[in-house]
Structure formats: structure tokens, C-alpha cells
XYZ file of C-alpha atoms in Angstrom:
642
model
C -0.014 -0.169 0.075
C 2.850 2.302 0.973
C 4.624 1.379 -2.237
C 1.442 2.359 -4.116
C 1.350 5.924 -2.515
C 4.842 6.504 -3.438
C 4.213 5.951 -6.947
C 1.664 8.699 -6.999
C 4.481 11.178 -6.095
C 6.279 10.466 -9.214
C 5.048 12.520 -12.004
C 5.335 11.642 -15.530
C 8.273 13.645 -16.003
C 10.168 11.969 -13.356
C 9.353 8.562 -14.676
C 10.354 9.574 -18.272
C 13.713 10.724 -16.739
C 14.070 7.301 -15.062
C 12.941 5.341 -18.441
C 15.590 7.728 -20.418
C 18.310 6.156 -18.327
C 17.564 2.730 -19.100
C 19.554 1.711 -22.305
C 19.039 -2.218 -22.023
C 15.817 -3.595 -23.819
C 15.207 -5.990 -20.901
C 15.285 -3.498 -18.416
C 12.991 -1.303 -20.405
C 10.782 -4.184 -20.575
C 10.827 -4.869 -16.902
C 10.130 -1.138 -16.235
C 6.877 -1.274 -18.336
C 5.788 -4.597 -16.640
C 6.126 -3.321 -13.082
C 2.774 -1.502 -12.802
C 0.151 0.377 -15.005
C 1.612 3.789 -14.425
C 4.921 2.627 -15.575
C 3.525 0.862 -18.608
C 1.385 4.140 -19.625
C 4.400 6.268 -19.250
C 6.372 3.891 -21.606
C 3.543 3.808 -23.909
C 3.072 7.427 -24.507
C 6.997 8.133 -25.097
C 7.991 5.098 -26.998
C 9.406 5.939 -30.416
C 10.680 2.403 -31.675
C 8.877 -1.035 -32.080
C 10.489 -4.264 -33.479
C 8.055 -6.791 -34.363
C 8.389 -10.532 -34.564
C 4.847 -11.380 -35.431
C 3.593 -8.844 -38.389
C -0.415 -9.457 -37.619
C 0.329 -7.642 -34.100
C 1.099 -4.452 -35.996
C -2.319 -3.060 -36.577
C -3.211 -3.609 -33.003
C -0.103 -2.042 -31.329
C 0.260 1.108 -33.512
C -2.649 2.778 -31.764
C -1.080 2.160 -28.265
C 2.157 4.175 -29.042
C 1.413 7.767 -30.101
C 4.853 8.649 -30.476
C 6.144 5.910 -32.626
C 8.277 7.077 -35.567
C 10.561 3.904 -36.129
C 9.434 0.248 -37.023
C 11.661 -2.745 -37.448
C 10.294 -5.821 -39.342
C 13.811 -7.447 -40.099
C 12.831 -10.399 -37.989
C 9.433 -11.025 -39.426
C 9.509 -14.154 -41.483
C 6.532 -13.652 -43.241
C 6.763 -10.128 -44.992
C 6.168 -10.575 -48.591
C 4.049 -8.972 -51.478
C 1.036 -11.201 -50.510
C 0.957 -10.034 -46.864
C 1.656 -6.423 -47.387
C -1.924 -5.416 -48.748
C -3.610 -6.994 -45.788
C -1.076 -5.649 -43.283
C -1.403 -2.168 -44.650
C -5.288 -2.393 -44.901
C -5.506 -3.308 -41.105
C -3.364 -0.799 -39.944
C -5.366 1.834 -42.286
C -8.537 1.059 -40.558
C -7.039 1.295 -37.225
C -5.132 4.850 -37.523
C -5.209 6.463 -40.498
C -2.857 9.373 -39.504
C -0.239 7.090 -37.819
C 1.658 6.224 -40.963
C 2.570 9.634 -41.730
C 4.770 9.918 -38.339
C 6.959 6.977 -39.345
C 10.396 8.170 -40.204
C 12.556 4.997 -39.998
C 11.658 1.432 -41.495
C 13.872 -1.432 -41.261
C 13.041 -4.184 -43.957
C 16.513 -5.974 -43.689
C 16.320 -9.622 -44.814
C 12.540 -9.494 -45.918
C 13.523 -11.784 -48.733
C 9.933 -12.399 -49.737
C 9.311 -8.747 -50.605
C 9.741 -7.573 -54.086
C 8.536 -4.394 -56.365
C 4.838 -4.811 -55.773
C 4.918 -4.916 -51.961
C 7.807 -2.556 -51.698
C 5.820 0.063 -53.754
C 2.667 -0.059 -51.502
C 5.015 0.195 -48.425
C 6.590 3.179 -49.781
C 3.235 4.865 -50.713
C 1.824 4.066 -47.421
C 4.824 5.598 -45.508
C 5.533 8.329 -47.509
C 7.476 10.537 -45.034
C 10.331 7.927 -44.627
C 13.636 9.443 -44.051
C 15.477 6.152 -43.291
C 15.165 2.727 -44.856
C 17.227 -0.344 -44.529
C 16.685 -3.035 -47.066
C 20.255 -4.729 -46.718
C 20.288 -8.496 -47.343
C 17.287 -8.541 -49.536
C 19.397 -10.251 -52.154
C 16.731 -10.356 -54.804
C 16.289 -6.486 -54.944
C 17.184 -5.010 -58.328
C 16.401 -1.950 -60.337
C 12.688 -1.969 -60.251
C 12.785 -2.161 -56.330
C 15.257 0.957 -56.484
C 12.587 2.534 -58.646
C 10.096 2.156 -55.855
C 12.585 3.516 -53.299
C 13.377 6.492 -55.342
C 9.767 7.962 -54.617
C 10.804 8.871 -51.134
C 11.786 12.322 -51.910
C 12.750 13.111 -47.991
C 14.976 10.174 -47.816
C 18.297 10.797 -45.912
C 19.498 7.268 -45.162
C 19.445 4.186 -47.353
C 21.082 0.986 -46.761
C 21.283 -1.330 -50.059
C 23.908 -3.759 -48.689
C 23.880 -6.977 -50.614
C 21.060 -6.118 -52.890
C 22.741 -8.158 -55.600
C 20.554 -7.022 -58.858
C 20.944 -3.159 -58.204
C 22.914 -1.511 -61.045
C 23.789 1.786 -62.198
C 20.310 2.346 -63.712
C 18.775 1.637 -60.256
C 21.163 3.680 -58.554
C 20.423 6.527 -60.897
C 16.833 6.464 -60.116
C 17.519 6.634 -56.551
C 19.710 9.506 -56.930
C 17.591 11.591 -59.009
C 14.476 10.777 -56.739
C 16.088 11.095 -53.306
C 18.257 14.164 -53.522
C 18.791 14.869 -49.910
C 20.459 11.607 -49.126
C 23.059 11.902 -46.567
C 23.956 8.277 -45.827
C 24.347 5.574 -48.498
C 25.485 2.022 -48.175
C 26.106 0.022 -51.275
C 28.314 -2.704 -49.862
C 28.322 -5.968 -52.002
C 26.243 -4.435 -54.611
C 28.389 -5.905 -57.334
C 26.456 -4.458 -60.373
C 27.236 -0.823 -59.655
C 30.280 0.712 -61.237
C 32.308 3.724 -61.584
C 29.340 5.218 -63.793
C 26.881 4.992 -60.864
C 29.366 6.494 -58.508
C 29.960 9.444 -60.806
C 26.504 10.383 -61.083
C 26.137 9.985 -57.286
C 29.018 12.520 -56.629
C 27.198 15.185 -59.108
C 23.605 14.810 -57.701
C 23.868 14.065 -54.216
C 25.656 17.238 -52.692
C 24.336 16.624 -49.252
C 26.165 12.971 -48.819
C 28.167 12.539 -45.598
C 28.437 8.953 -45.405
C 29.133 6.511 -48.117
C 29.947 2.957 -48.289
C 31.272 1.441 -51.506
C 33.073 -1.829 -49.928
C 33.619 -4.678 -52.351
C 32.257 -3.062 -55.548
C 34.170 -3.315 -58.582
C 35.017 0.195 -58.960
C 38.288 1.717 -60.071
C 40.214 4.859 -59.072
C 38.052 6.911 -61.214
C 35.406 6.331 -58.695
C 37.611 7.890 -55.994
C 38.101 10.775 -58.399
C 34.405 11.424 -58.363
C 34.205 10.951 -54.609
C 36.854 13.527 -54.075
C 34.516 16.046 -55.397
C 32.023 15.578 -52.420
C 32.794 18.440 -50.144
C 30.465 17.364 -47.271
C 31.687 13.765 -47.203
C 32.892 12.821 -43.751
C 32.877 8.962 -43.861
C 34.160 6.741 -46.611
C 34.145 3.034 -46.403
C 35.701 1.097 -49.377
C 36.771 -2.310 -47.816
C 37.926 -4.703 -50.465
C 37.933 -2.664 -53.554
C 40.741 -4.547 -55.221
C 40.831 -2.517 -58.385
C 41.366 0.736 -56.669
C 45.379 1.864 -56.969
C 47.354 4.629 -55.496
C 46.138 7.107 -57.868
C 42.687 6.523 -56.200
C 44.203 7.592 -52.944
C 45.653 10.826 -54.446
C 42.497 11.810 -55.820
C 41.204 11.656 -52.229
C 44.174 13.549 -51.022
C 43.300 16.770 -53.339
C 39.548 16.479 -52.621
C 36.989 15.459 -49.660
C 37.786 18.536 -47.386
C 35.298 17.283 -44.900
C 36.774 13.874 -44.531
C 36.948 12.205 -40.979
C 36.815 8.457 -41.241
C 38.495 6.375 -44.024
C 38.513 2.879 -44.224
C 40.760 0.970 -47.039
C 40.856 -2.261 -45.401
C 41.617 -5.378 -47.620
C 42.553 -2.865 -50.643
C 45.695 -4.922 -51.726
C 46.723 -2.614 -54.384
C 47.449 0.336 -52.407
C 50.857 1.475 -50.866
C 51.501 3.533 -47.766
C 53.166 6.091 -49.773
C 49.941 6.898 -51.446
C 48.322 7.219 -48.181
C 50.617 10.084 -46.975
C 48.846 12.080 -49.375
C 45.636 11.621 -47.597
C 47.106 11.983 -44.242
C 48.736 15.263 -45.427
C 45.690 16.849 -46.671
C 43.047 15.482 -43.980
C 44.918 16.504 -40.588
C 41.332 16.360 -39.033
C 40.994 12.479 -39.448
C 39.320 10.806 -36.551
C 39.385 7.145 -37.763
C 41.782 5.359 -40.158
C 41.382 1.842 -40.838
C 43.925 0.071 -42.939
C 43.619 -3.592 -41.810
C 45.075 -6.171 -44.297
C 46.214 -3.684 -46.990
C 49.767 -3.336 -46.389
C 52.442 -5.971 -46.091
C 54.621 -3.486 -43.766
C 54.086 -0.371 -42.315
C 57.297 1.881 -42.841
C 58.766 3.877 -40.241
C 58.705 6.813 -42.884
C 55.207 6.560 -43.192
C 54.361 6.568 -39.495
C 56.323 9.932 -39.041
C 53.307 11.629 -40.992
C 51.095 10.571 -38.096
C 52.610 13.890 -36.312
C 50.002 15.876 -38.229
C 46.971 13.613 -36.881
C 46.617 15.066 -33.240
C 42.837 14.147 -33.446
C 43.083 10.529 -34.655
C 41.103 8.368 -32.220
C 41.129 5.039 -33.937
C 43.869 3.276 -35.716
C 43.588 -0.205 -37.320
C 46.607 -1.880 -39.186
C 46.000 -5.510 -38.641
C 48.040 -7.784 -40.459
C 51.179 -5.484 -41.275
C 54.788 -5.954 -40.286
C 55.598 -3.701 -37.686
C 58.722 -2.804 -35.551
C 59.528 -1.324 -32.082
C 60.256 1.982 -33.542
C 56.847 2.021 -35.079
C 54.995 1.581 -31.661
C 57.276 4.348 -30.190
C 56.387 6.884 -33.104
C 52.727 6.281 -32.639
C 52.698 6.584 -28.979
C 54.482 9.745 -29.146
C 52.460 11.364 -32.277
C 48.699 9.984 -31.421
C 48.127 10.698 -27.888
C 44.329 10.936 -28.635
C 44.023 7.235 -29.697
C 41.158 5.434 -27.921
C 41.063 2.272 -30.381
C 44.036 0.641 -31.870
C 43.892 -2.785 -33.890
C 47.098 -4.910 -34.219
C 45.625 -8.163 -34.850
C 47.989 -10.579 -36.617
C 50.759 -8.177 -36.976
C 54.297 -9.435 -37.389
C 56.863 -7.919 -35.212
C 54.911 -7.050 -32.173
C 57.007 -7.412 -29.011
C 56.744 -6.634 -25.452
C 59.159 -3.453 -25.843
C 56.907 -2.229 -28.685
C 53.756 -2.459 -26.640
C 55.371 -0.897 -23.627
C 56.470 2.257 -25.698
C 53.187 2.558 -27.388
C 50.954 2.653 -24.139
C 53.347 5.065 -22.482
C 52.162 7.647 -24.804
C 48.459 6.475 -25.475
C 46.997 6.084 -21.770
C 43.509 6.870 -23.285
C 43.258 3.610 -24.965
C 39.702 1.636 -24.706
C 40.009 -0.835 -27.137
C 43.112 -2.805 -28.044
C 43.294 -5.689 -30.712
C 46.264 -7.841 -29.967
C 44.935 -11.254 -31.660
C 47.430 -13.565 -32.593
C 50.181 -11.655 -31.302
C 51.811 -14.714 -29.975
C 55.467 -13.233 -28.931
C 53.758 -11.049 -26.149
C 54.248 -12.000 -22.376
C 52.764 -10.751 -19.262
C 55.325 -7.803 -19.199
C 53.237 -6.532 -22.067
C 49.914 -6.869 -20.531
C 51.353 -5.351 -17.153
C 52.275 -2.063 -19.167
C 48.809 -2.148 -20.900
C 47.139 -2.563 -17.358
C 49.109 0.058 -15.682
C 49.088 2.782 -18.215
C 45.422 2.263 -19.816
C 43.194 2.463 -16.555
C 39.878 3.087 -18.694
C 40.579 0.106 -21.049
C 37.053 -1.607 -21.945
C 37.974 -4.096 -24.624
C 41.096 -6.303 -24.784
C 41.412 -8.927 -27.335
C 44.440 -11.482 -26.777
C 43.199 -14.598 -28.829
C 46.048 -17.018 -29.496
C 48.644 -15.223 -27.137
C 49.736 -18.529 -25.798
C 52.630 -17.105 -23.625
C 50.419 -15.035 -21.268
C 49.782 -16.798 -17.711
C 47.640 -16.059 -14.857
C 49.831 -12.940 -13.924
C 48.477 -10.968 -16.906
C 44.674 -11.665 -15.418
C 46.078 -10.255 -12.093
C 47.274 -7.001 -13.491
C 44.019 -6.560 -15.401
C 41.669 -7.378 -12.500
C 43.902 -5.118 -10.384
C 44.204 -1.713 -12.695
C 41.328 -2.198 -15.404
C 38.089 -2.499 -13.356
C 36.297 -0.716 -16.396
C 36.990 -3.856 -18.522
C 33.759 -4.926 -20.361
C 35.180 -7.177 -22.954
C 38.026 -9.691 -23.267
C 39.017 -12.438 -25.562
C 41.170 -15.111 -24.224
C 40.335 -17.850 -26.876
C 43.260 -20.575 -27.184
C 45.286 -19.022 -24.607
C 46.692 -21.999 -22.914
C 48.412 -20.423 -19.962
C 44.766 -19.219 -18.586
C 43.616 -21.253 -15.341
C 41.296 -21.054 -12.631
C 43.454 -18.550 -10.524
C 43.527 -16.471 -13.510
C 39.867 -16.297 -13.491
C 39.834 -15.258 -9.909
C 41.940 -12.217 -10.460
C 39.893 -11.309 -13.690
C 36.719 -11.650 -11.604
C 37.610 -8.299 -10.032
C 36.496 -6.785 -13.365
C 33.088 -6.653 -12.449
C 31.810 -4.591 -15.252
C 32.581 -7.621 -17.762
C 29.804 -8.063 -20.271
C 31.499 -10.421 -22.851
C 34.122 -13.199 -21.653
C 35.640 -15.418 -24.462
C 37.389 -18.565 -23.224
C 37.236 -21.094 -25.955
C 40.068 -23.611 -26.142
C 41.185 -22.635 -22.706
C 41.594 -26.459 -21.636
C 42.998 -25.492 -18.008
C 40.018 -23.882 -16.589
C 37.191 -25.637 -14.572
C 33.863 -25.066 -12.813
C 36.046 -23.309 -10.015
C 37.007 -20.798 -12.292
C 33.699 -20.532 -13.643
C 32.164 -19.916 -10.187
C 34.482 -17.190 -9.513
C 33.131 -15.278 -12.656
C 29.752 -16.060 -12.026
C 29.984 -14.712 -8.587
C 31.436 -11.189 -9.209
C 30.557 -10.742 -12.846
C 26.848 -10.301 -12.821
C 26.553 -8.135 -16.284
C 27.911 -10.934 -18.516
C 25.985 -11.081 -21.604
C 28.010 -13.145 -23.754
C 30.147 -16.165 -22.544
C 32.357 -18.642 -24.763
C 33.151 -21.787 -23.366
C 33.953 -23.650 -26.682
C 35.909 -27.070 -26.005
C 36.465 -26.329 -22.325
C 36.509 -29.934 -21.326
C 36.655 -29.036 -17.670
C 33.346 -27.402 -17.568
C 30.354 -29.517 -16.393
C 27.135 -29.155 -14.720
C 28.206 -27.612 -11.532
C 29.716 -24.843 -13.726
C 26.421 -24.068 -15.140
C 24.615 -24.282 -12.027
C 27.039 -21.133 -10.861
C 26.108 -19.449 -14.132
C 22.495 -19.834 -13.448
C 22.581 -18.206 -10.196
C 25.030 -15.394 -10.725
C 24.773 -14.434 -14.464
C 21.064 -13.930 -14.910
C 21.443 -11.634 -17.658
C 23.456 -13.952 -19.954
C 22.171 -13.920 -23.376
C 24.697 -15.813 -25.661
C 26.457 -18.939 -24.461
C 28.819 -21.370 -26.521
C 29.000 -24.603 -24.950
C 30.024 -26.869 -28.032
C 31.867 -30.041 -27.358
C 31.880 -29.492 -23.652
C 31.220 -33.100 -23.287
C 31.057 -33.177 -19.649
C 27.333 -31.230 -19.700
C 24.386 -33.364 -19.220
C 20.674 -32.895 -18.813
C 21.238 -31.613 -15.292
C 23.144 -28.622 -16.882
C 20.222 -27.841 -19.203
C 17.765 -27.586 -16.280
C 20.245 -25.000 -14.703
C 20.040 -23.034 -18.046
C 16.311 -23.179 -18.041
C 16.570 -20.616 -15.166
C 18.434 -18.111 -17.254
C 15.507 -16.412 -18.746
C 16.976 -13.896 -21.142
C 19.178 -16.666 -22.710
C 18.543 -15.977 -26.714
C 21.777 -17.472 -28.376
C 22.657 -20.934 -27.372
C 25.444 -23.297 -29.264
C 25.508 -26.919 -28.179
C 27.284 -28.602 -30.725
C 28.579 -32.122 -30.085
C 27.204 -32.777 -26.672
C 26.538 -36.661 -26.334
C 25.030 -36.406 -22.753
C 22.012 -34.210 -23.837
C 18.582 -36.070 -24.230
C 15.128 -35.184 -24.504
C 15.066 -34.483 -20.646
C 17.435 -31.497 -21.054
C 16.109 -30.322 -24.124
C 12.510 -30.042 -22.615
C 13.742 -28.110 -19.421
C 15.755 -25.752 -21.469
C 12.892 -24.851 -23.986
C 10.387 -24.522 -21.220
C 12.642 -22.031 -19.015
C 14.166 -20.179 -22.166
C 11.204 -18.765 -23.968
C 13.333 -15.904 -25.591
C 15.641 -18.403 -27.560
C 16.148 -17.053 -30.932
C 19.335 -18.875 -31.961
C 19.962 -22.594 -31.197
C 22.921 -25.146 -32.626
C 22.125 -28.661 -31.549
C 24.525 -30.038 -34.336
C 25.570 -33.659 -33.722
C 23.465 -33.803 -30.392
C 22.705 -37.352 -31.578
C 20.808 -38.536 -28.290
C 17.815 -36.357 -28.276
C 14.794 -38.077 -29.375
C 11.442 -36.820 -30.810
C 9.888 -35.849 -27.571
C 12.546 -33.117 -27.001
C 11.930 -31.590 -30.569
C 8.148 -31.605 -29.418
C 8.911 -29.436 -26.595
C 10.915 -27.305 -28.773
C 8.179 -26.868 -31.259
C 5.665 -25.756 -28.435
C 7.820 -23.609 -26.181
C 10.301 -21.819 -28.307
C 8.081 -20.091 -30.800
C 10.755 -17.207 -31.041
C 13.461 -19.312 -32.720
C 14.812 -17.484 -35.907
C 17.814 -19.774 -36.453
C 18.261 -23.451 -35.756
C 20.711 -26.153 -36.708
C 19.897 -29.864 -36.294
C 22.505 -31.195 -38.686
C 23.444 -34.600 -37.622
C 20.550 -34.990 -35.237
C 18.121 -38.004 -34.718
C 14.967 -36.320 -35.618
C 12.135 -37.884 -37.317
C 9.755 -36.726 -40.122
C 6.735 -36.189 -37.908
C 8.856 -33.802 -35.378
C 10.633 -31.979 -38.330
C 7.323 -31.187 -39.871
C 6.054 -30.164 -36.358
C 9.100 -27.990 -35.760
C 8.739 -26.454 -39.342
C 5.184 -25.482 -39.060
C 5.240 -24.385 -35.274
C 8.271 -21.962 -35.630
C 6.559 -19.297 -37.272
C 9.557 -16.833 -36.798
C 12.194 -19.281 -38.255
C 14.340 -17.661 -40.990
C 17.124 -19.856 -41.279
C 17.689 -23.665 -40.484
C 20.470 -26.129 -41.203
C 19.242 -29.855 -41.929
C 22.192 -31.605 -42.976
C 22.621 -35.510 -42.768
C 19.365 -36.089 -40.961
C 19.404 -39.909 -41.494
C 16.219 -40.647 -39.765
C 14.141 -38.182 -41.775
C 12.628 -40.033 -44.629
C 11.269 -36.642 -46.166
C 14.627 -36.304 -47.856
C 14.568 -39.454 -49.661
C 13.990 -38.884 -53.462
C 12.010 -42.247 -53.707
C 9.406 -41.356 -51.237
C 5.810 -41.913 -52.238
C 3.950 -39.814 -49.688
C 2.765 -36.633 -51.453
C 3.223 -34.477 -48.383
C 6.759 -35.916 -47.770
C 7.653 -35.131 -51.435
C 6.277 -31.730 -51.248
C 8.123 -30.904 -48.241
C 11.306 -32.118 -49.711
C 10.630 -30.271 -52.813
C 10.026 -26.877 -50.737
C 12.562 -26.991 -48.365
C 15.470 -28.325 -50.771
C 17.536 -31.106 -49.867
C 20.526 -30.429 -47.520
C 20.302 -26.770 -48.124
C 20.288 -23.632 -46.000
C 16.496 -22.637 -45.782
C 15.416 -19.151 -46.232
C 12.379 -17.324 -45.084
C 10.469 -17.494 -48.417
C 10.578 -21.476 -48.212
C 9.468 -21.638 -44.579
C 6.377 -19.442 -45.685
C 5.053 -22.253 -47.375
C 5.369 -24.850 -44.806
C 2.259 -23.597 -42.842
C -0.050 -26.441 -43.562
C 2.118 -28.615 -41.520
C 1.666 -26.638 -38.355
C 0.830 -28.868 -35.372
C -0.210 -28.274 -31.884
C 1.558 -30.564 -29.232
C 0.375 -30.632 -25.838
C 2.739 -29.327 -22.754
C 4.618 -32.061 -20.719
């Protein structure tokens, strides 16, 4: 009663302030589930909705008057046939609501084509941001539909494989206010399209042309974009040094440049860009240069504002680190993964001048010892992310240094660091802000080490225990108590895990991504407990879990309705259970069903018409996509709970 009276003293403004401080989706959901007052405040001020089931769209939109952003990227049944029904139901409920929508995410809506997209564009005519990435079938007709959005400012066309210069031209002419455009993997776009883009879209600030078959002529055109701030051109293998020189004499507003995996470029050509753009904030040049010469690094003295530098894969020397440390004191992120020549002395010299580092990638720098990590820990107290995969000379002392000095550490990758043990994890557990911990192939850790992490790191969201053979059910018991916010867990080939461990995981309600490959001791009992407890599971990998029988899959079909990706390759699932899963998992977007020896539906000799139809629609041993699952609704079953 007293708590109810206290709530009446909180005004909407105060509650809204509290709500604004909750960045996590699950925390916001808990807020609006607390009471009717909190739910009302959330409804009145909510601006974004992500839908799993499109049929609920019409009933929900009227409840959120401030809504301006929709995400339909995880809806499996968005296609040309459903769009008219969907839009008509929305229109009947609230005719003015569509005019308020400014952002729309249709990523991976592979069933959508020109007729449906044209209707969407006509209905949401005031859109300013559209994401149709990974709609692989999109081409010039779909681009023409998007060109009707005259107020469009942001457009993501990643992997729209059939968009050509013609389709791009339609968008350019129809959407002159574009400020951000991503054409990554649009292989049919050439220099002609980029040339037209540079002439017509004078407001463009962000451009991604990664993996396009463009040449240096495109960079000549891009150099004329006076307002361009961000240019991403990863994997543009036809661009040579002349292209960088064009950038050097153009793009006066450039702040971020990504030339990663452009293997025809030389560091000498990049010098012209650095000299002309002293205001660069980020420079990404991973796997572009075989070696980073000292003469090139001397040019960094002009990059006083540089905050991110990535030179992964290059050969470096101790003097290279010394120069970077002296000249780039504002660096907060540096990537040196797989760099050759990285030594303890070089790292010590680097961090002595870059005390503000927050993200440090030292993946596969196998010559580093505890001395280097000690220098990093003592100099970079604000470190939040450290990648140390395959640094095999590190021991528990490295984790002792990190636990003592880097209390703000949120992510650390210790994959295949053979020197890491339980004592090291005890030291690391002092980093109570840890969100992501990767311990794959760390064969010297056990349940005891995991209990230290579970007891002191309650914010863990992602945990990788791939092939950690010392982890068993007792370790999962600790996780289920101490890491209740865990969302992603990899337990593949942790062969000591049994059904009891699955029962513990069933208590971790926020778990959404789980990998259980090759666990021979998991049966239908464990899978039932897991499915019943973890209703938010969206991705599940059961490859080669050969001792799960049909009753386990029936439970999965009943409880795990939010599954979007599943891997059942090598499992002992029958025809009936497979049909039940494919029918009941209405959100499913991607399934891997290879080597299903007990499933006769994959036999070309089957005489059952339904069996043959399932085979034809799903594709033998293939990676199934959303539009195929849309045609399996007549197999939907309704099992009973156990």
C-alpha cells in the first residue's frame, strides 16, 4: 500500500527521466511490466518498435502515439501477398499514424519485391531512413520504388545483388537529400553510378562502396564530394594509388577512412591523404599493407585528433610503436591483430604515450608475455575491450594485472590462451563490469574458475566456453545463479555437460543464443527443460546432439516460438517432429538440416505426396530461407505441454 502511494508522487516527467536512463531492452521491458503507471508512461513516449509477428502491428500502433520507427527485419512472413492485408488493417485502425513513421527496417525481408515495396513506400510516404540490406533479390525495379521517397536521408542497400547503375541513378535523382548511402556488396554498381552520385547528391556525408568493382575513377568522383565525412571502401581490389591521391586533393570534410583489404594500395599513397586531412578521426587500413614503414608513420605527427587506428596484418617494429605513442596521444582504439613483429618492448613504448586507449586488439600476437599486459594494465586504466586470442605465452599474472588496474574492462577475448587457469579467472573476476568473456579452447579452466566469474561478474551477456573440457553441470549451476542476464552462451564440445546442466540453463530466462554442438549427454529431458525455461531463445545450435529423441523436439516446437535460426544437422529427428518444428516455429528464418539420417522426407524415392512436397519446398541438405518456410504453414501442429 505504501509503495502504491509513493508511485503517485512520481510525476510523468520523473518517470520519463528514469526510463531514459535504461539503455538495455530487457530493463525497459521490466520497467513497463512493473505496473500500469509505468506501462502508460512507456507507451506514451515510446518511439521504436521491433516486431516478431506482423499480424500484431495493427493492434499495437494505436497504443504508441509517439512511434516514429519500425523494425520488421525479424518478421519471417513479410512478402508481397501479406503487405496489402497488413497495410489495410493498419489504415482502418489509425489513418494518420503512418505519416509519423520516419525510419523503417526491412532488412532480410527476402519475400518482398517491387509490388509489395511500392505499396510500403506509398503508405509510409514520409520515410527518412530505410534499411533493405540483405534483400538479395532486390534490383532496379525495387530501387525505382524507393526513389519515390523524396525526403529520404539514409538508405542501406547492402547485398541488394541486382541493383545496377540504372537503379542507383533512379534513387539519386529521386532522393536528392541523401546523407548516408551504403552500397556494400552491390556488385553491379560501377564507376558510372558513383560518378552520377557525386554530381547529384551534394548532401552526402556517409558512403560505403565496400567490395564494389569500382576503380580509381570512382575515387576521383568521390573527391568532389565536399561534405563527405565517412568513406568506407573495404575490399575494393581495383583501386590503386592514384585513387588515394584523388582523395588527397579532395573530400575536405573527410573524418573517417576505411581502406581495409585494398591490396593494390601502398603506404606512400596514403601519405597524400594524411597530409591533406589532418582532422582525420579514424583510419582503418587492416590487411592492406604488407609492412608499415617508419617513414610513413612519421606523417602521423599531423593527426593530433586521430582516435582510431587499425593496421591489422602488417609487419611492424618497435620503432613503429614508439612513433605512434609519441604522435597519437588521442587514440582510444588501436587494432594490431595478426601483426608481425609485435613485441613486449613495442607495446610498452606504445601505451606510454596512449594512456587513453579503451579498445586494444592484439589477436595472434603470439610473442607477447605478461610484461606487455602489465604495461597495458598500468597505463590504460580506462580499457574496456582487450583482444588476446592465441597469445599463448600469457599466464595468470596477466589477468592479475588486469583485475587490479582495469576495473572498467567490459570485453576480453582469451580464446586459445593455454596459460589461463582458474587462478587467473579469480583475478579477472575483479573486473565486475565484464559483459563479454571468451574462453574457448582454454583447456586449463574448470568449474571452480567459472564460479569466480559467476559470483563477481553479474553483467555478463556473452560467454564462450568452446571445447572447455573442464566445464560441467556444476559450472552451469553457478552461471544460472550469478549470471542471470546471460544472452549468448557457447558450450560446443563441452562433453561433460548433461541434462542437469540444461535444467540449470532453463533458469536463465534472458538466454537467446545458445550453441550446444556435439554434446552426447544431452537427451530429450534436458532439451525439454531448456525450452520450457528459455522462452526467448532465438538461435539454437544442436548439431551432432545425437541422443535427443522426438519428445525433445516436440517440446522445442511448443515452447520456442521465437526461434529464428536453428541447426539440427546430424540429429536423430523423425519426419513427424521435423514437420512439427517447421510448422510451429513461425519466426524461423534460417535452418541447417544436413545429414538427417532418420528423416525419410529427404528421400527422393518417397511416395508420400506430403513428404515429397516438403522435400521439394525445403531443398535437400540446403540452407533454408524465409520464403521457403512461408510455404510450410499447412504442417503446423499443436502439441501438448508435458
